[in-house]
Amino acid sequence: MRKLHKIAIAVALATSLAACNSPQSTPNAAALPAGISLVADQSQTTGLAIPHKKYKLANGLTVIVHEDSSDPLVHVDVTYHVGSAREEAGKSGFAHFFEHMMFQGSENVDDEEHFKIITEAGGNMNGTTNSDRTNYFQTVPVNQLEKVLWLESDRMGFLLDAVTEKKFEVQRETVKNERGQRVDNQPYGRLYERVSQALYPDLHPYSWPVIGWMDDLNRANVNDVKAFFLRWYGPNNATLTIGGAVKADDVLPLVQQYFGSIPVGPEVTPAPKELLMLSEDRYISMEDNVHLPLLYVTYPTVYAWHQDEAALDILSEILGGGNNSLLYKNLVKNQTAVQAQVSHRCMELSCSFTLLALPHPASGKNLADIEKVIRDSLLEFEQRGVTDDDLNKVKAKMEAANIFGLQSVQGKVSQLAYSETFFGQPDQVADDIARYNAVTKADVLRVYNQYIKGKHAVLMSVVPKGQTAMIARADNFKPVAHDFGGPSTTKAEDLQARRAVDNFDRNVQPKASVNPAVELPATWRTDLSNGIAILGAQTTETPTTSLLLKIPSGQYYETPDKVGISSMVASLMNESTKNYSTEQMSLALEKLGSSISFGAEAEYLTVFVSSLTKNLPATLALLEEKLLNPAFNAQDFNRVQQQTLQGLQNSEKNAGFLAQQAYRKLMYGNHIMGYNGQGTLATVSKLTAADLQAYYQQNFKPAGSQLIVVSDITQAAVQPLLSKTLQQWQGQAPALKVATPTAVAKAGTIYLVDKPDAPQSEIRIGKRSITEDITGEFYRAGLMNFVLGGNFNSRINLNLREEKGYTYGAFSGFGADKVAGVYTAQAAVRADATAASLQEFLKEIDRYQQQGITDDELNFMRQAINQADALEYETPNAKLGFMAQILEHKLSPDFVKERNQIVASISKEEINALAKKHLNSKDMSIVVVGDAKKLRPELQALGFAVEDYQL
């Protein structure tokens, strides 16, 4: 489930886009398959538009085709203009629930086959639901297109007979697990649904959560969701968008064949849009299992694409959009708050302007104090006004973000589908650019006065349990309680089914042609005299440059008494330098539309740089400043240290974090590998700015570093720029010296971590295992695990999720680096199914270890992995990851061919031998995080030794 956020279409400077609105071609119906009409031809647009053609089928289905031959793949998106806002009061959650049902098989596609077919085709897929739309999407090698159209059309036109009572019940449990994992068992997880109840009028379609109220789903029966499908899932309420290495002339006959016979659904009219206003400030609060209190202030504003949306977006950036914002200055920089931000979230029918902050415990401030600072900041904005930089940096950030958004076919298809669904115009580049570039200082002040100043808001206080004295003000709002009656009485005979009639056999799965040839990225290689190895590639799809610098340092270079220091160093290098304050550096990058981000991993400190190529020299000058002149000043250090400590304490409220912490400690003991890379409360609190400075001086050296470059310009153009920036950086850091520790966990023992009243339990089952390699046993063991726990249709996931309804997802796999590795099976499961889930995990692992892989599973694994190459190298970031492997492991790019040969030739006997070697569950240990009081007797009844484990 994913909430809707406004997607700004590709943005460029207005002066460069005069050619975007090319005249439409005259529709030529004679050249099209019967039943399809051309609505618009924007295939010859120039600039940063998304070329496309738009068609309409006789049954109302809108079809958009985007031709892009840069990679041998295709992305297919089917968006239905229905989300939770189309639901009836008392029947919430149906849109999201039906997203689940759409993956359960249709009349001509067997149960659980949709994911399997796409995985076997070498593709990936998913579906999402938000308030206003539901979409289903697949990216596959282009030879698999017909198969995708067959699958999507079958569930659009032939679903209902396959929706059984059993599937309905299992998916109802799966949705409950999803809510447990993403909402009820997450800190602040119920915040947004509480705010929505107060922000919108009673029974407004945005007043209930997208995932729904569980009471509503519990009342529903299978016929209710079938009725929902019949009402909203007609072709006339859908947009089919196809983008990739295709031609419209080839695609349209297939579209007509598979979708043309599907009957039109009921008429769908636009939902009403109205500007909302509150009559008073509504104060609400709740206690939660959180570390820090939070104040969430929300004003109703406009709706998506309203004439004032762009100005409100810019206002949100000024107030809380970065290190130069007012809330950052007034709350975060002075450590009154750990975090503060502002956003303007737009949906089809309504937008909301939100300011939030989490007070720092050391500040002594409660949420009433934070409210006053926020209100004072608004008054300060009135006095401060709007600057040229406010406008220019937002427009530069938009230009860069949206150009980078054009790097994948999926990104372009998603934008076309979004704009067509909500505005009837697939490509809104020129209009979107124009509305932001047209925003003036006066516009920003006007929307502030119109929607924020003196207006009423919802003010939500979330406080730790037992600390109600910290709320901003006593609650003065309570949602209306409704009684929607008992179980539904909707009957099958109440449904008015529609059925397509075809002149071909839909039961026959289309066969794919030969896999398209996939060209590996052409690379160039060089070394700088200071020891930096550079691997580069040119890609001309967008005028951008991306860099990844990997410096040999990181957690494995630390000692347990100072664990977290490399992460802190990276955080401080994202702050001020000797010549720029944090605010000045942020502004300089924002005005370029560039980003420079430092991070820390186990074996490397990393630097990621993204820039429009036209701004690369200026961006590299700022990179040089950051690399060579970090300030490590006391103010920055103290703030980052406190933010890190508060983040660690907040993470301890998360069951998944606790499980990983316990599991890591049991696998590696009191060794650097046994710690979270962020450090511990004890180690981080003892660090000093001098410690970080010393670590930087000793470890932050270029020799042995790896730089990966993906740019639209040639090696001859980019290499001198890199040399100029990096050549004066000198030195070599100490070599890595880390011994592999032994595990401290006892096999056959359950380590129980208490999380009182947890609605779900986190399970980890595993043992120490082999280290990482690229073409050796580690890679082969991953192939072995693929059908056990390495994909959606794996044995483990189908059992625990699709058959039992115990979890939202269960998986297993090998995780390793060059130093150490583990094998882990894991899931978040319903609390009342903890013991049963553990039994099923072990049953599947033991059965696979003893009986091995089947012939069908072996073929499935081979097809799924060897056909996925087309998706591996599409975007610059994907190329960065691929090329990073080459440098780190000193590989030839041909290693891909070697791995493909391994997949094609690995035998059933080798797979089974690997399973016998690595999957003996008697060698494994178990971590369970949940309500220990309830779980302990259930787990002991399984026959395991159960030990309480304290982190």
mmCIF file of C-alpha atoms in Angstrom, residues 84 125 128 183 188 212 274 295 312 327 430 494-495 502 556 573 581 584 612 660 665 800 808 862 871 939 947:
data_model
loop_
_atom_site.group_PDB
_atom_site.id
_atom_site.type_symbol
_atom_site.label_atom_id
_atom_site.label_comp_id
_atom_site.label_asym_id
_atom_site.label_seq_id
_atom_site.Cartn_x
_atom_site.Cartn_y
_atom_site.Cartn_z
ATOM 1 C CA SER A 84 -10.270 4.183 -0.779
ATOM 2 C CA MET A 125 5.822 -6.685 -10.471
ATOM 3 C CA THR A 128 -0.307 -0.318 -4.931
ATOM 4 C CA VAL A 183 0.624 0.331 11.359
ATOM 5 C CA TYR A 188 3.604 6.524 15.237
ATOM 6 C CA GLY A 212 -9.350 0.204 6.083
ATOM 7 C CA GLU A 274 -14.206 21.212 -2.506
ATOM 8 C CA LEU A 295 3.481 17.281 17.298
ATOM 9 C CA LEU A 312 1.976 26.208 -1.400
ATOM 10 C CA LEU A 327 11.791 25.317 11.312
ATOM 11 C CA ALA A 430 5.063 22.260 -20.242
ATOM 12 C CA ASP A 494 -27.282 -9.586 -5.826
ATOM 13 C CA LEU A 495 -24.354 -9.278 -8.247
ATOM 14 C CA ASP A 502 -13.669 -14.131 -27.247
ATOM 15 C CA TYR A 556 35.000 -3.043 10.286
ATOM 16 C CA MET A 573 30.806 15.371 6.546
ATOM 17 C CA SER A 581 28.271 26.571 6.980
ATOM 18 C CA GLN A 584 25.488 27.730 2.926
ATOM 19 C CA LEU A 612 22.912 17.744 -13.988
ATOM 20 C CA GLN A 660 18.111 -7.712 13.966
ATOM 21 C CA LYS A 665 24.758 -10.143 18.580
ATOM 22 C CA LEU A 800 3.075 -18.775 5.738
ATOM 23 C CA TYR A 808 2.535 -10.292 5.212
ATOM 24 C CA ARG A 862 16.792 -20.967 -14.219
ATOM 25 C CA LEU A 871 16.307 -5.156 -15.944
ATOM 26 C CA LEU A 939 7.436 -21.770 22.532
ATOM 27 C CA GLU A 947 16.102 -18.209 27.039
#
